[in-house]
PDB file of C-alpha atoms in Angstrom:
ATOM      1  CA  UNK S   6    -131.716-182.033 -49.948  1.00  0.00           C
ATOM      2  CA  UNK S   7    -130.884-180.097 -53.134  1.00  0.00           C
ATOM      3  CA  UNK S   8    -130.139-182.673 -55.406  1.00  0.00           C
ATOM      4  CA  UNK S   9    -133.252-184.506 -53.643  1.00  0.00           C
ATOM      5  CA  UNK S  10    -135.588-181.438 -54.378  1.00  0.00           C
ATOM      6  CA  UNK S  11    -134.260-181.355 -58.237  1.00  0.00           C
ATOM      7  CA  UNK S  12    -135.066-185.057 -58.468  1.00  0.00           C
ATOM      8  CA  UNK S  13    -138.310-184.660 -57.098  1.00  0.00           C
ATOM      9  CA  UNK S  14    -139.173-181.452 -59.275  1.00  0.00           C
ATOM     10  CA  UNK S  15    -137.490-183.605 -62.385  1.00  0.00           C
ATOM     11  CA  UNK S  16    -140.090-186.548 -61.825  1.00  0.00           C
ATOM     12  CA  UNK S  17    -142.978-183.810 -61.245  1.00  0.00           C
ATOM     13  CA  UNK S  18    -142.090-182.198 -64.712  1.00  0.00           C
ATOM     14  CA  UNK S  19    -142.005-185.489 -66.912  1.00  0.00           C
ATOM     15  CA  UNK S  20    -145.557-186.354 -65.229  1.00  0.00           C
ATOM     16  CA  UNK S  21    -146.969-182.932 -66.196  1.00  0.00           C
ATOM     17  CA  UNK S  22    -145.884-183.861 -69.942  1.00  0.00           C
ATOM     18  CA  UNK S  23    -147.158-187.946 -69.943  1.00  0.00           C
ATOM     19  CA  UNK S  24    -150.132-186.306 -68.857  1.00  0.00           C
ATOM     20  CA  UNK S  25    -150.634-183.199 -71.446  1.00  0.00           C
ATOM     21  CA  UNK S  26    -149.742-185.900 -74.035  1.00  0.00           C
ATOM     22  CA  UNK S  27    -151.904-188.008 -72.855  1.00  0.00           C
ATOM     23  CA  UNK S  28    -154.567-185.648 -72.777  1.00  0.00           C
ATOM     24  CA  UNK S  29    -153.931-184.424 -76.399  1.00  0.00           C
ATOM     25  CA  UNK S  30    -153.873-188.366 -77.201  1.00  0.00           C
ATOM     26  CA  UNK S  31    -157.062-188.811 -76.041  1.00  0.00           C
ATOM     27  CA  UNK S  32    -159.028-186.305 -76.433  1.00  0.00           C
ATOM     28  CA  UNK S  33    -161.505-187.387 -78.530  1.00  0.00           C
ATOM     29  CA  UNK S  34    -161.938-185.384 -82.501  1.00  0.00           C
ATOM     30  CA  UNK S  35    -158.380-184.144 -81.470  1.00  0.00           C
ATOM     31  CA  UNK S  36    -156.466-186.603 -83.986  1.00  0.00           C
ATOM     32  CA  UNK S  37    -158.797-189.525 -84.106  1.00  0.00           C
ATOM     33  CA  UNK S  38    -160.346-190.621 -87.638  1.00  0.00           C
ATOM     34  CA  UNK S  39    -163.943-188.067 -87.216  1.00  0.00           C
ATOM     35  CA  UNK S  40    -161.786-185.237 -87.016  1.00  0.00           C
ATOM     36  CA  UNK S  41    -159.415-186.391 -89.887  1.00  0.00           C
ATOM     37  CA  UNK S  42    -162.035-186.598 -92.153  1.00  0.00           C
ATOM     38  CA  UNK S  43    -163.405-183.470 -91.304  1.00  0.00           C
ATOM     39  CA  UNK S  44    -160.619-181.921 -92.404  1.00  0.00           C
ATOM     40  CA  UNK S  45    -160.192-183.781 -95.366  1.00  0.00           C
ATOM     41  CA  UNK S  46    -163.372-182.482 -95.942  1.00  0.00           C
ATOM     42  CA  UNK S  47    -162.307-178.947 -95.307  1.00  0.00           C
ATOM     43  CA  UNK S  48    -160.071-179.898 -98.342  1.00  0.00           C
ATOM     44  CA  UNK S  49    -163.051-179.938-101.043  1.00  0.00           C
ATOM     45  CA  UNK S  50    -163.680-177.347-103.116  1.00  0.00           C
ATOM     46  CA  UNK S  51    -164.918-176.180-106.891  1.00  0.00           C
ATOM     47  CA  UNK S  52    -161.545-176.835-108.514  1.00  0.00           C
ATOM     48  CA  UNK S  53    -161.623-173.401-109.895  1.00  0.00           C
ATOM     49  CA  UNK S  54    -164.651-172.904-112.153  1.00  0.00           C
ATOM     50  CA  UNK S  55    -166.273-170.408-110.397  1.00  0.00           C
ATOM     51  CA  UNK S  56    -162.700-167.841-110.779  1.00  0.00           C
ATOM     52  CA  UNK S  57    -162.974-169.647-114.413  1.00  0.00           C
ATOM     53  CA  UNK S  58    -167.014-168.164-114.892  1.00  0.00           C
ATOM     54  CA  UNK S  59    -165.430-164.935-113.908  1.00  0.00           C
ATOM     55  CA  UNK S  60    -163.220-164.633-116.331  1.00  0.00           C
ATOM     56  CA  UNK S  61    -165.884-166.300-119.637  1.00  0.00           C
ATOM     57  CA  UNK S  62    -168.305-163.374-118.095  1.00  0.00           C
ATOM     58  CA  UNK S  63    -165.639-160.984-118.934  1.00  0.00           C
ATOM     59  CA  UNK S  64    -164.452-162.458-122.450  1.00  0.00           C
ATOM     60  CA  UNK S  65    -168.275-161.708-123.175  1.00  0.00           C
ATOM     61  CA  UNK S  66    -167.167-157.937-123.469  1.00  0.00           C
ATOM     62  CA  UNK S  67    -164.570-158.509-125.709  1.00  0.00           C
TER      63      UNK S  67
ATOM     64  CA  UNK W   1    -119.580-214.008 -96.667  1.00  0.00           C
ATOM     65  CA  UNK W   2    -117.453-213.591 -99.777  1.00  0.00           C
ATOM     66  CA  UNK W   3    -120.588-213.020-102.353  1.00  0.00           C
ATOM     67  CA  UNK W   4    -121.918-210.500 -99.764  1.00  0.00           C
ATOM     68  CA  UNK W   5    -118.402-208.245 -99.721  1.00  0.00           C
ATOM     69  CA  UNK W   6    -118.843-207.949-103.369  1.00  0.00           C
ATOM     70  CA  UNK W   7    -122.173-207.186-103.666  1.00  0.00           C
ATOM     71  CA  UNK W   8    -121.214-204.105-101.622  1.00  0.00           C
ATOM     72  CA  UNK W   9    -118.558-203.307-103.566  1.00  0.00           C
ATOM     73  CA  UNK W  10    -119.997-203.620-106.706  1.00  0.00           C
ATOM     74  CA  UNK W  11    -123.217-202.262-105.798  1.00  0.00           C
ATOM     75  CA  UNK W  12    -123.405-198.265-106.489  1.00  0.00           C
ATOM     76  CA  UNK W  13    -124.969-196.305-103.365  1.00  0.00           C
ATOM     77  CA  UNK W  14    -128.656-194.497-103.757  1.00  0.00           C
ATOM     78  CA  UNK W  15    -126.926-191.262-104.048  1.00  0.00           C
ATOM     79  CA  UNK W  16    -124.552-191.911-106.506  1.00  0.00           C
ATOM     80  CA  UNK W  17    -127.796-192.015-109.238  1.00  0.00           C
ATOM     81  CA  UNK W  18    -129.313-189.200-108.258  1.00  0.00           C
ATOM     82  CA  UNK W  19    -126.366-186.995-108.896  1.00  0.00           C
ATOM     83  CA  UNK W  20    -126.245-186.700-112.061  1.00  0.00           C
ATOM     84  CA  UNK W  21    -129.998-185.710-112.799  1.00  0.00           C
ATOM     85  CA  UNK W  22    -129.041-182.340-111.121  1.00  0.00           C
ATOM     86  CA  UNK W  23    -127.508-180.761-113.838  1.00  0.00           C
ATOM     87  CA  UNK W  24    -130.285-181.765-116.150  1.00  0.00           C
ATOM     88  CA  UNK W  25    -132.539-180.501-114.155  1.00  0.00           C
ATOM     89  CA  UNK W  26    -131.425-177.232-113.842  1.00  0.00           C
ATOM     90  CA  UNK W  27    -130.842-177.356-117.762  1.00  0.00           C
ATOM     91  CA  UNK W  28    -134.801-177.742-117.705  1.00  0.00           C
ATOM     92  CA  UNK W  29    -135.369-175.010-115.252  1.00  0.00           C
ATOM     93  CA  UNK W  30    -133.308-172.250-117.113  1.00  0.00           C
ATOM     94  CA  UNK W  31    -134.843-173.529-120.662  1.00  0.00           C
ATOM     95  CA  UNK W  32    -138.525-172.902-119.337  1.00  0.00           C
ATOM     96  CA  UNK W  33    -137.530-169.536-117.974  1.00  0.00           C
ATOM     97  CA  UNK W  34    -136.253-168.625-121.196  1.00  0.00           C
ATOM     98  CA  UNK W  35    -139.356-170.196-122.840  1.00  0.00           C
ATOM     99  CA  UNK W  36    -141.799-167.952-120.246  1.00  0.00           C
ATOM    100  CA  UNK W  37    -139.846-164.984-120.751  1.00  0.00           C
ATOM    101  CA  UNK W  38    -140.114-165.003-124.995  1.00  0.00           C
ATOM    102  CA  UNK W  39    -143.799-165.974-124.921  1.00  0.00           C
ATOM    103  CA  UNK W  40    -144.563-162.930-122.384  1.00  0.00           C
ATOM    104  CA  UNK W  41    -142.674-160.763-124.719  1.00  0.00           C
ATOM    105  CA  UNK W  42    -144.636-162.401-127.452  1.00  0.00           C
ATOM    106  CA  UNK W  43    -147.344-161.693-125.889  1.00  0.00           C
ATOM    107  CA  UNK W  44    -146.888-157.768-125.380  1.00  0.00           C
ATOM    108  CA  UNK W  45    -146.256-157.597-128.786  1.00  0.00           C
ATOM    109  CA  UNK W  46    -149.485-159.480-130.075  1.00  0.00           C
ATOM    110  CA  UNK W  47    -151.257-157.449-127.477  1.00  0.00           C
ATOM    111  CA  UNK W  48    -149.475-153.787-128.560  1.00  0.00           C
ATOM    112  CA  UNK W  49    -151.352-154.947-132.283  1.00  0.00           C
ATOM    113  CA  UNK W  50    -154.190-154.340-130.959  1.00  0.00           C
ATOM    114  CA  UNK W  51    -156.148-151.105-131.852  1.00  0.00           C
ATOM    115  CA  UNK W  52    -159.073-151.141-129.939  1.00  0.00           C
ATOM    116  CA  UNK W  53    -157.909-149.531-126.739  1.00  0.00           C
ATOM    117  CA  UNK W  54    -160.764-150.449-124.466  1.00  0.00           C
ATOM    118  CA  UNK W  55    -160.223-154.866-125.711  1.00  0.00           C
ATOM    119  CA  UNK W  56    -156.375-154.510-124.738  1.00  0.00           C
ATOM    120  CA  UNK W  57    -156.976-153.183-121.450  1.00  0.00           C
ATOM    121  CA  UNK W  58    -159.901-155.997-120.849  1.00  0.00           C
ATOM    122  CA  UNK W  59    -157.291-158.866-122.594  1.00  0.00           C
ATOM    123  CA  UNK W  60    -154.564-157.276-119.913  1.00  0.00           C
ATOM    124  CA  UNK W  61    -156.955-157.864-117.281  1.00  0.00           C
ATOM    125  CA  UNK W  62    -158.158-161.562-118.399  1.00  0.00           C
ATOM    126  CA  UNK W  63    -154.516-162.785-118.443  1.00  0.00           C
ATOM    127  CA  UNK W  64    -153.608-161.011-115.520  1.00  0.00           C
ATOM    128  CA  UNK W  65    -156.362-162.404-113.245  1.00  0.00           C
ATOM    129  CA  UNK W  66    -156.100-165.733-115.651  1.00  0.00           C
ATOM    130  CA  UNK W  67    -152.694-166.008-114.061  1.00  0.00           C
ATOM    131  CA  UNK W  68    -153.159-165.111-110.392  1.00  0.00           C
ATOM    132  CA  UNK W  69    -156.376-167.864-110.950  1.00  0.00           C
ATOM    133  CA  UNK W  70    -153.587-170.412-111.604  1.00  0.00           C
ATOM    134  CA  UNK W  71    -150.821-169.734-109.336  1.00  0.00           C
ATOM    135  CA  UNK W  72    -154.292-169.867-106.666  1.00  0.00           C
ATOM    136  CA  UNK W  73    -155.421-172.807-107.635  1.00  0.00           C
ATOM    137  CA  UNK W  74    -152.167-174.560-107.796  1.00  0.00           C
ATOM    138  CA  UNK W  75    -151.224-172.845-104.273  1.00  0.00           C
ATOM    139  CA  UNK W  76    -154.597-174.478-102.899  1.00  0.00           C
ATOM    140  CA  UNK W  77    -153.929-177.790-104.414  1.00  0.00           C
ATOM    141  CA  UNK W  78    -150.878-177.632-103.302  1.00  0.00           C
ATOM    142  CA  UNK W  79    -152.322-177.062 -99.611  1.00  0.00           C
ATOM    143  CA  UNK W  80    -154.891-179.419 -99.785  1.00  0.00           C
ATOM    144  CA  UNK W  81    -152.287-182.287-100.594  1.00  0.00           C
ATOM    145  CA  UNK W  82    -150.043-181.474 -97.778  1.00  0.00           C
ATOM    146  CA  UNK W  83    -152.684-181.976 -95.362  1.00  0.00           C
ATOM    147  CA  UNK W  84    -153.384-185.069 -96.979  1.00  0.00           C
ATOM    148  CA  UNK W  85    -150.328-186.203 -96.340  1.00  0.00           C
ATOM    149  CA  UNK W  86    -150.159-185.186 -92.849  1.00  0.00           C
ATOM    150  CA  UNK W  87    -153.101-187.141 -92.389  1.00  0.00           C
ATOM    151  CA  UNK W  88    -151.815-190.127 -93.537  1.00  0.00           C
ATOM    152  CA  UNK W  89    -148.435-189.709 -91.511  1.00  0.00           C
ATOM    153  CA  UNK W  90    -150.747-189.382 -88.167  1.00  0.00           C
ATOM    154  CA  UNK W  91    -152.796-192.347 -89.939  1.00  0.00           C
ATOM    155  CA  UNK W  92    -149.470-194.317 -90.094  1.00  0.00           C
ATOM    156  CA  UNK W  93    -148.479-193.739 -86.783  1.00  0.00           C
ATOM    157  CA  UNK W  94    -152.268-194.356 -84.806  1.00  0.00           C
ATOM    158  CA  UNK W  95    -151.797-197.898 -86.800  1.00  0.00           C
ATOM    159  CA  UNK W  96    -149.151-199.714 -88.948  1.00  0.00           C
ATOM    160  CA  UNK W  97    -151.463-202.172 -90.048  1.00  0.00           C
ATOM    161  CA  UNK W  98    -153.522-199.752 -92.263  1.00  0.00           C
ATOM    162  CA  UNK W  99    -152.418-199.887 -95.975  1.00  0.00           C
ATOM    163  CA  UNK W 100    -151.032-196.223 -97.307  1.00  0.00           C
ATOM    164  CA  UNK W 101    -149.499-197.391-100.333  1.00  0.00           C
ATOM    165  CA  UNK W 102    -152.654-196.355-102.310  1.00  0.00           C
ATOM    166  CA  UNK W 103    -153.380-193.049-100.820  1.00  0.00           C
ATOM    167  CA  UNK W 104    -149.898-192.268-101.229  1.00  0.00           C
ATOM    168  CA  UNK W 105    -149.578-193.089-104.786  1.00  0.00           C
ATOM    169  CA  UNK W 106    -152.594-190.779-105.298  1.00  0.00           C
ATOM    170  CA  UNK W 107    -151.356-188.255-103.536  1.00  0.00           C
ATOM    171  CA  UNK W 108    -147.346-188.355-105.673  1.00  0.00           C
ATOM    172  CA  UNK W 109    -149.817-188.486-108.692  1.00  0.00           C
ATOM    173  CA  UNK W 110    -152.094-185.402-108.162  1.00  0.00           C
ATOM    174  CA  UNK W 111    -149.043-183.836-106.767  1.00  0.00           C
ATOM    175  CA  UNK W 112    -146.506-183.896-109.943  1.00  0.00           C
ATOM    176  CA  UNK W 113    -150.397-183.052-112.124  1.00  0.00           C
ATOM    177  CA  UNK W 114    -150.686-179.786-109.836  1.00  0.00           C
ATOM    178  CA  UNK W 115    -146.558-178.686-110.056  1.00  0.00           C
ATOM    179  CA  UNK W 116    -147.147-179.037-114.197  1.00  0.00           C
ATOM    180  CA  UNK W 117    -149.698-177.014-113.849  1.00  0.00           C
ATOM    181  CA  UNK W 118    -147.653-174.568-111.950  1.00  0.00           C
ATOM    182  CA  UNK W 119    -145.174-174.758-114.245  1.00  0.00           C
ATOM    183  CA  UNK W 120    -147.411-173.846-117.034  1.00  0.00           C
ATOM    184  CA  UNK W 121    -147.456-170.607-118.801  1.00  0.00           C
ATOM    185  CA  UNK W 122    -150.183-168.592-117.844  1.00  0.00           C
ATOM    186  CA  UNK W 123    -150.133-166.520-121.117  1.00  0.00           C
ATOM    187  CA  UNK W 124    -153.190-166.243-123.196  1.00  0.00           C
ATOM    188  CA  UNK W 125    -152.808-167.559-126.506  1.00  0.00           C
ATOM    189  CA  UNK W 126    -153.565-164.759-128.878  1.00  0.00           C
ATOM    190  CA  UNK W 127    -152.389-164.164-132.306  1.00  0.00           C
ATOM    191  CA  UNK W 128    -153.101-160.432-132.157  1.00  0.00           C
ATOM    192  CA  UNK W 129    -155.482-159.990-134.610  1.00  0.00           C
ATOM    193  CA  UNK W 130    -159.046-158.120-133.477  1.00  0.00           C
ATOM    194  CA  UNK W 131    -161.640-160.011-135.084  1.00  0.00           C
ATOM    195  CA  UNK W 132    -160.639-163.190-133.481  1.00  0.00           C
ATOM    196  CA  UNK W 133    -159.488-162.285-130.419  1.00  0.00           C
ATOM    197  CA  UNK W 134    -162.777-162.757-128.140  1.00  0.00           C
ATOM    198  CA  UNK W 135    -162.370-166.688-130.052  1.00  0.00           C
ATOM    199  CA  UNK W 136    -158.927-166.902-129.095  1.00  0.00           C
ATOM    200  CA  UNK W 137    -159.468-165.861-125.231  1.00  0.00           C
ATOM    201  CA  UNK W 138    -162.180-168.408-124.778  1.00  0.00           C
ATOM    202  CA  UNK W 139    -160.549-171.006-125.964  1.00  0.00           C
ATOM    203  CA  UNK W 140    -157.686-170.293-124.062  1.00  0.00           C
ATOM    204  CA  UNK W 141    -160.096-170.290-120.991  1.00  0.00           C
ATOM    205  CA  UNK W 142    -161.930-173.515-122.082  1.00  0.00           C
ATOM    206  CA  UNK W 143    -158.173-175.422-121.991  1.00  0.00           C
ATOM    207  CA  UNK W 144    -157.325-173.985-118.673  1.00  0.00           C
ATOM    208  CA  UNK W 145    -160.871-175.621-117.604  1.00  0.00           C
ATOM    209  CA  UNK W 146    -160.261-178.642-119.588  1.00  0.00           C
ATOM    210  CA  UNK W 147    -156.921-178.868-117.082  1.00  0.00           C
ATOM    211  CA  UNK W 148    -158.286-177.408-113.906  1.00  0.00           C
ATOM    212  CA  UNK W 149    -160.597-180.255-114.228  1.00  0.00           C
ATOM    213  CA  UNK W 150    -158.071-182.784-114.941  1.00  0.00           C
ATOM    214  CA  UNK W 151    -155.741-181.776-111.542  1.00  0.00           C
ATOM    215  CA  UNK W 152    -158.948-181.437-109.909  1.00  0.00           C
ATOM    216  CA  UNK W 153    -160.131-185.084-110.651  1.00  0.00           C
ATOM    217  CA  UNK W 154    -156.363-186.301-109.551  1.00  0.00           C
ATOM    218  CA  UNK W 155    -156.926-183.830-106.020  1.00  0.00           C
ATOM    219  CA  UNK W 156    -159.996-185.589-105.779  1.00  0.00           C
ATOM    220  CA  UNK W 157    -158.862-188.908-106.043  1.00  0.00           C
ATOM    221  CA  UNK W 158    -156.286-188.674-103.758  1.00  0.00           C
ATOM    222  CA  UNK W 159    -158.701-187.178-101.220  1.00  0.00           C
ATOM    223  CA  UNK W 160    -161.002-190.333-101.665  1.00  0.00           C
ATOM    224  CA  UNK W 161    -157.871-192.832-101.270  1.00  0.00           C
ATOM    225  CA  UNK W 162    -156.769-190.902 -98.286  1.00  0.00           C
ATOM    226  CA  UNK W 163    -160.238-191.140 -96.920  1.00  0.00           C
ATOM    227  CA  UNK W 164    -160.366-194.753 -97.064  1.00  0.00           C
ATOM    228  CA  UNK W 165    -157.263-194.979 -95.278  1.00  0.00           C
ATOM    229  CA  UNK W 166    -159.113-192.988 -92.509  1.00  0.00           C
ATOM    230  CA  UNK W 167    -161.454-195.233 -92.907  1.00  0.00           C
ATOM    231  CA  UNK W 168    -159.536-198.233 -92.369  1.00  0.00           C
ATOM    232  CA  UNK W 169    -157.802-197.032 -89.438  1.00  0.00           C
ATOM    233  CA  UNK W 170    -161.246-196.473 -87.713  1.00  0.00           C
ATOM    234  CA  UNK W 171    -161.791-200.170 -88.073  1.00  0.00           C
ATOM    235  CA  UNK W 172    -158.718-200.584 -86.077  1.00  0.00           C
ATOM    236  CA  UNK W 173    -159.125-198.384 -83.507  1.00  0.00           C
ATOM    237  CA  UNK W 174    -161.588-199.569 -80.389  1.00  0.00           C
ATOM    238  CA  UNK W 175    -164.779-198.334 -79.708  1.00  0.00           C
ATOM    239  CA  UNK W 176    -165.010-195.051 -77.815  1.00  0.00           C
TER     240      UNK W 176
END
């Protein structure tokens, strides 16, 4: 019965994870391509010339 | 069978060459340390000839905030690649098909660009000498734009190679 139950509770466990990885799989803008180029999106920015503007505005006071 | 045997024998393993770049590259490592450490003394010193107190305070500040505008930059870049590269890992492993080789390329590229840049001194190049100091600080500003926008361009491309790759795999994949 024990080694039955422990089985049983084995099997129930490795279900539980097929199915969260499933679910993480699938859900969709999770990991498919719209969500990975949103982030490479997220990735843009100014290169640095506005910290750059900064610091020609204060060489004017020099 | 016999060819094969002394191919292996003959032939050096991976490791073996990259062994002795090591030393070298420490040898690098402790020479631009030294270098960094003489121009920041140089530095003070060209700074300290300075009379006006008000412009040595301001030139402190500039190459201060000039430096923690680097190591920023360079940390961001440095960001931005990695998740790049994640992308193209999870791109890689949604389909084996899709062509990396590019993105990747772009990505080592604008990579070894940004760590230069890193490596960089972040010292303003100043003589010391009053007159021609407000010169001197914006032209040391225009070549730190003149490279931000060089790194930036290689970030850039390797963002547009990645996103092709994104691309490519969403021709793969089937419709939702």
């Amino acid at each position: 019965m024990n080694s039955k139950s422990t089985s049983f509770l084995m099997i129930l466990a490795l279900c539980a994870v097929i199915i969260v990885a499933a679910v993480i799989w699938l859900t969709p803008g999770k990991t498919g391509p719209d969500e990975m180029l949103l982030q490479l999106q997220q990735t843009q920015d100014d290169g640095g010339a506005s910290d750059l503007d900064q610091l020609d505005n204060l060489t004017l006071d020099l | 069978m016999i060819l094969f045997a002394l191919l292996l024998v003959i032939a050096p393993p991976a490791s073996a060459q990259t062994i002795p770049l090591r030393p070298t590259i420490q040898a690098e490592r402790i020479e631009l340390k030294t270098t960094i450490l003489q121009a920041r003394q140089e530095f003070k010193t060209r700074v300290s000839q300075l009379r006006d107190a008000r412009k040595k305070a301001l030139v402190e500040r500039i190459n201060t905030r000039r430096c923690e505008v680097i190591q920023n930059r360079t940390a961001a870049m440095t960001r931005h690649l990695q998740t790049m590269t994640d992308i193209l890992a999870r791109v890689e492993q949604k389909a084996k098909e899709v062509d990396t080789s590019s993105a990747k390329t772009a990505i080592a590229s604008a990579r070894s660009a940004v760590d230069t840049l890193a490596a960089t001194d972040c010292l303003l190049n100043i003589t010391g000498r009053e007159n021609q100091l407000r010169s001197e600080v914006a032209q040391s500003l225009q070549d730190l734009r003149a490279q931000f926008k060089s790194v930036h361009d290689q970030v850039q491309a390797a963002r547009l190679a990645t996103a092709q790759a994104v691309q490519s795999l969403a021709k793969t994949l089937p419709p939702e």
